[in-house]
Amino acid sequence: SILINGKLLFNIVSREESISQFSELEAELVVHVDHIADGFTLDSFKSDSYDFLIANHVLEHSPNPIEVLQNWFRVLKKGGILFCTLPIAEKTFDRGRDLTSINHFLDDFKSYQNNNLSKIKENNLEHYKEWLNISLFNSTGKKIPNIEEKAKEYSEANHEVHYHTFSSHSFIELLEECSGTHLQKLKVLASEGKKNEVITVSKKL
């Protein structure tokens, strides 16, 4: 879920659906949702309209993070703040996966920009294989049989996984590398790795 300006909280499902989907959570802790929308596109939100946006553990679920960052910075006013947290791969069930490189992010972005469906499918299939072979194994302790077939099933269903992996520094490197080119010009104000996540604060210039 994402929070904009401290009051526009939205998710891809309703509060009731979240309670049903995540039965392990105490229902009273699941917050009210003002808008059900796609947090990757924010296509129902006007550009240059908001003072700050908070995205906690969202970006790693996108197969095209640069485009998502474009959309997040788009809705911010000049001087607006993006508060973003991401899991540190080596401190979560993603440990053992290769760290996603800037070139990999750019390659995914280019594939989507060119609407290269075969390349997108090829890239995402590799993401699913890695997720099943490493992340899911770390999480469950069980080896997944027929990785190739299972990855194709996940791909066909657009199953949500951690497509990419981050360290406490790699996300900052991505922001700085793309600032003024693929992304709105920005300045990273603060970054801190705490426990299993990296917390970043960036300003739209």
Short mmCIF file of C-alpha atoms in Angstrom, two decimals:
data_model
loop_
_atom_site.label_atom_id
_atom_site.label_comp_id
_atom_site.label_asym_id
_atom_site.label_seq_id
_atom_site.Cartn_x
_atom_site.Cartn_y
_atom_site.Cartn_z
CA SER A 1 0.00 0.00 0.00
CA ILE A 2 1.02 3.62 -0.55
CA LEU A 3 0.32 6.79 1.41
CA ILE A 4 0.10 10.19 -0.30
CA ASN A 5 0.05 13.43 1.71
CA GLY A 6 -0.71 11.52 4.88
CA LYS A 7 -4.39 11.01 4.04
CA LEU A 8 -4.81 9.34 0.64
CA LEU A 9 -4.12 5.74 1.52
CA PHE A 10 -4.73 3.29 -1.27
CA ASN A 11 -4.18 -0.33 -2.10
CA ILE A 12 -4.98 -2.68 -4.97
CA VAL A 13 -7.67 -4.33 -2.83
CA SER A 14 -10.18 -3.19 -0.22
CA ARG A 15 -9.62 -3.39 3.54
CA GLU A 16 -12.04 -6.32 3.69
CA GLU A 17 -10.14 -8.21 1.00
CA SER A 18 -6.86 -7.57 2.81
CA ILE A 19 -8.29 -8.96 6.05
CA SER A 20 -9.48 -12.07 4.19
CA GLN A 21 -6.21 -12.49 2.28
CA PHE A 22 -3.93 -11.97 5.30
CA SER A 23 -5.76 -13.88 8.00
CA GLU A 24 -2.62 -13.97 10.15
CA LEU A 25 -2.97 -10.21 10.79
CA GLU A 26 -5.19 -8.75 13.50
CA ALA A 27 -8.15 -7.22 11.66
CA GLU A 28 -8.14 -4.03 13.74
CA LEU A 29 -4.58 -3.32 12.56
CA VAL A 30 -5.59 -3.30 8.87
CA VAL A 31 -6.17 0.36 7.98
CA HIS A 32 -9.01 1.93 6.03
CA VAL A 33 -8.37 2.30 2.28
CA ASP A 34 -9.54 5.53 0.61
CA HIS A 35 -8.76 4.53 -2.97
CA ILE A 36 -8.43 1.18 -4.71
CA ALA A 37 -5.94 1.87 -7.50
CA ASP A 38 -2.77 0.69 -9.21
CA GLY A 39 0.08 1.95 -7.08
CA PHE A 40 2.55 1.38 -9.91
CA THR A 41 0.86 3.74 -12.38
CA LEU A 42 -1.03 6.25 -10.18
CA ASP A 43 -2.94 7.02 -13.37
CA SER A 44 -5.92 8.38 -11.42
CA PHE A 45 -3.76 11.01 -9.69
CA LYS A 46 -2.84 14.37 -11.20
CA SER A 47 0.77 15.32 -11.94
CA ASP A 48 2.58 17.83 -9.69
CA SER A 49 -0.18 17.63 -7.08
CA TYR A 50 1.18 16.19 -3.85
CA ASP A 51 3.73 17.14 -1.22
CA PHE A 52 4.92 13.67 -0.30
CA LEU A 53 4.45 10.01 -1.07
CA ILE A 54 5.31 7.03 1.13
CA ALA A 55 5.90 3.62 -0.45
CA ASN A 56 6.81 0.81 1.94
CA HIS A 57 8.07 -2.44 0.39
CA VAL A 58 6.34 -1.84 -2.94
CA LEU A 59 8.98 -1.28 -5.62
CA GLU A 60 10.51 -4.76 -5.46
CA HIS A 61 7.13 -6.15 -6.60
CA SER A 62 7.31 -4.35 -9.95
CA PRO A 63 8.98 -5.90 -13.03
CA ASN A 64 9.70 -2.35 -14.24
CA PRO A 65 10.89 -0.24 -11.26
CA ILE A 66 12.15 2.76 -13.27
CA GLU A 67 8.72 3.36 -14.79
CA VAL A 68 7.13 3.07 -11.34
CA LEU A 69 9.56 5.65 -9.98
CA GLN A 70 8.67 7.92 -12.91
CA ASN A 71 5.03 7.69 -11.94
CA TRP A 72 5.70 8.34 -8.27
CA PHE A 73 7.80 11.42 -8.95
CA ARG A 74 5.26 12.59 -11.54
CA VAL A 75 2.52 13.12 -8.94
CA LEU A 76 4.83 15.04 -6.60
CA LYS A 77 5.05 18.81 -6.68
CA LYS A 78 8.44 20.48 -7.16
CA GLY A 79 10.15 20.05 -3.82
CA GLY A 80 7.94 17.03 -3.04
CA ILE A 81 9.31 14.13 -1.00
CA LEU A 82 9.39 10.41 -1.77
CA PHE A 83 9.82 8.25 1.35
CA CYS A 84 10.60 4.74 0.15
CA THR A 85 11.58 1.56 1.95
CA LEU A 86 12.86 -1.64 0.36
CA PRO A 87 13.95 -5.03 1.71
CA ILE A 88 17.68 -5.66 1.84
CA ALA A 89 17.98 -8.91 -0.10
CA GLU A 90 20.71 -10.55 1.96
CA LYS A 91 18.70 -10.01 5.16
CA THR A 92 15.48 -11.55 3.84
CA PHE A 93 14.33 -14.71 2.05
CA ASP A 94 15.94 -13.23 -1.10
CA ARG A 95 19.40 -13.97 0.30
CA GLY A 96 21.55 -15.77 -2.24
CA ARG A 97 20.03 -14.04 -5.25
CA ASP A 98 22.23 -11.85 -7.42
CA LEU A 99 21.84 -8.15 -6.72
CA THR A 100 19.93 -6.48 -9.56
CA SER A 101 22.30 -4.24 -11.53
CA ILE A 102 21.50 -0.81 -12.95
CA ASN A 103 21.90 -2.24 -16.47
CA HIS A 104 19.29 -4.88 -15.63
CA PHE A 105 16.83 -2.19 -14.49
CA LEU A 106 17.50 -0.19 -17.66
CA ASP A 107 17.06 -3.29 -19.84
CA ASP A 108 13.68 -4.04 -18.25
CA PHE A 109 12.65 -0.40 -18.68
CA LYS A 110 13.66 -0.39 -22.35
CA SER A 111 11.73 -3.60 -23.02
CA TYR A 112 8.54 -2.08 -21.60
CA GLN A 113 9.07 1.23 -23.40
CA ASN A 114 9.44 -0.59 -26.71
CA ASN A 115 6.52 -2.88 -25.89
CA ASN A 116 8.85 -5.80 -26.60
CA LEU A 117 6.53 -8.49 -25.30
CA SER A 118 8.84 -11.42 -26.04
CA LYS A 119 11.72 -9.75 -24.18
CA ILE A 120 9.45 -8.83 -21.26
CA LYS A 121 8.24 -12.41 -21.02
CA GLU A 122 11.81 -13.72 -21.24
CA ASN A 123 13.04 -11.37 -18.51
CA ASN A 124 10.13 -12.06 -16.18
CA LEU A 125 10.48 -15.81 -16.65
CA GLU A 126 14.03 -15.54 -15.32
CA HIS A 127 12.76 -13.50 -12.36
CA TYR A 128 10.21 -16.20 -11.56
CA LYS A 129 12.78 -18.98 -11.80
CA GLU A 130 15.07 -17.16 -9.40
CA TRP A 131 12.22 -16.44 -7.02
CA LEU A 132 11.06 -20.06 -6.98
CA ASN A 133 14.54 -21.57 -6.82
CA ILE A 134 15.94 -19.29 -4.11
CA SER A 135 13.45 -16.98 -2.40
CA LEU A 136 10.59 -19.43 -2.00
CA PHE A 137 13.00 -22.18 -0.97
CA ASN A 138 14.50 -19.89 1.71
CA SER A 139 11.00 -19.02 2.89
CA THR A 140 9.57 -22.56 3.05
CA GLY A 141 12.62 -24.79 3.31
CA LYS A 142 11.14 -26.97 0.59
CA LYS A 143 12.65 -27.53 -2.84
CA ILE A 144 10.23 -26.62 -5.59
CA PRO A 145 9.91 -29.37 -8.24
CA ASN A 146 9.58 -28.60 -11.94
CA ILE A 147 10.91 -25.04 -11.69
CA GLU A 148 10.57 -24.44 -15.44
CA GLU A 149 6.89 -25.41 -15.53
CA LYS A 150 6.08 -23.56 -12.31
CA ALA A 151 7.80 -20.42 -13.58
CA LYS A 152 5.70 -20.53 -16.74
CA GLU A 153 2.55 -20.85 -14.61
CA TYR A 154 3.60 -17.82 -12.55
CA SER A 155 4.38 -15.89 -15.71
CA GLU A 156 1.02 -16.64 -17.33
CA ALA A 157 -0.78 -15.53 -14.16
CA ASN A 158 1.43 -12.45 -13.66
CA HIS A 159 2.03 -13.76 -10.16
CA GLU A 160 3.38 -11.11 -7.78
CA VAL A 161 6.89 -11.81 -6.49
CA HIS A 162 10.06 -9.92 -5.62
CA TYR A 163 11.22 -9.41 -9.20
CA HIS A 164 14.35 -7.50 -8.21
CA THR A 165 16.77 -7.35 -5.30
CA PHE A 166 18.36 -4.42 -3.53
CA SER A 167 21.15 -3.67 -1.09
CA SER A 168 21.36 -0.72 1.29
CA HIS A 169 23.24 1.19 -1.42
CA SER A 170 22.01 -0.08 -4.79
CA PHE A 171 18.67 1.72 -4.70
CA ILE A 172 20.44 5.05 -4.08
CA GLU A 173 22.76 4.30 -6.99
CA LEU A 174 19.72 3.66 -9.21
CA LEU A 175 18.09 6.95 -8.21
CA GLU A 176 21.27 8.94 -8.75
CA GLU A 177 22.08 7.21 -12.05
CA CYS A 178 18.62 7.98 -13.49
CA SER A 179 18.16 11.47 -12.03
CA GLY A 180 17.59 13.96 -14.83
CA THR A 181 17.49 11.26 -17.53
CA HIS A 182 15.00 8.45 -17.03
CA LEU A 183 13.67 10.06 -13.85
CA GLN A 184 12.65 13.55 -12.80
CA LYS A 185 15.72 15.37 -11.48
CA LEU A 186 15.97 14.54 -7.81
CA LYS A 187 18.19 14.70 -4.76
CA VAL A 188 18.62 11.90 -2.23
CA LEU A 189 18.32 13.59 1.17
CA ALA A 190 18.82 10.60 3.45
CA SER A 191 19.35 6.87 3.43
CA GLU A 192 19.70 4.38 6.23
CA GLY A 193 19.84 0.61 6.42
CA LYS A 194 17.97 -0.72 9.46
CA LYS A 195 17.55 -4.40 10.27
CA ASN A 196 16.25 -5.95 7.03
CA GLU A 197 15.30 -2.82 5.08
CA VAL A 198 16.73 0.35 3.59
CA ILE A 199 14.89 3.62 4.24
CA THR A 200 15.35 6.46 1.74
CA VAL A 201 14.12 10.04 1.46
CA SER A 202 14.36 11.79 -1.94
CA LYS A 203 13.33 15.26 -3.08
CA LYS A 204 11.95 16.20 -6.50
CA LEU A 205 13.93 19.19 -7.82
#
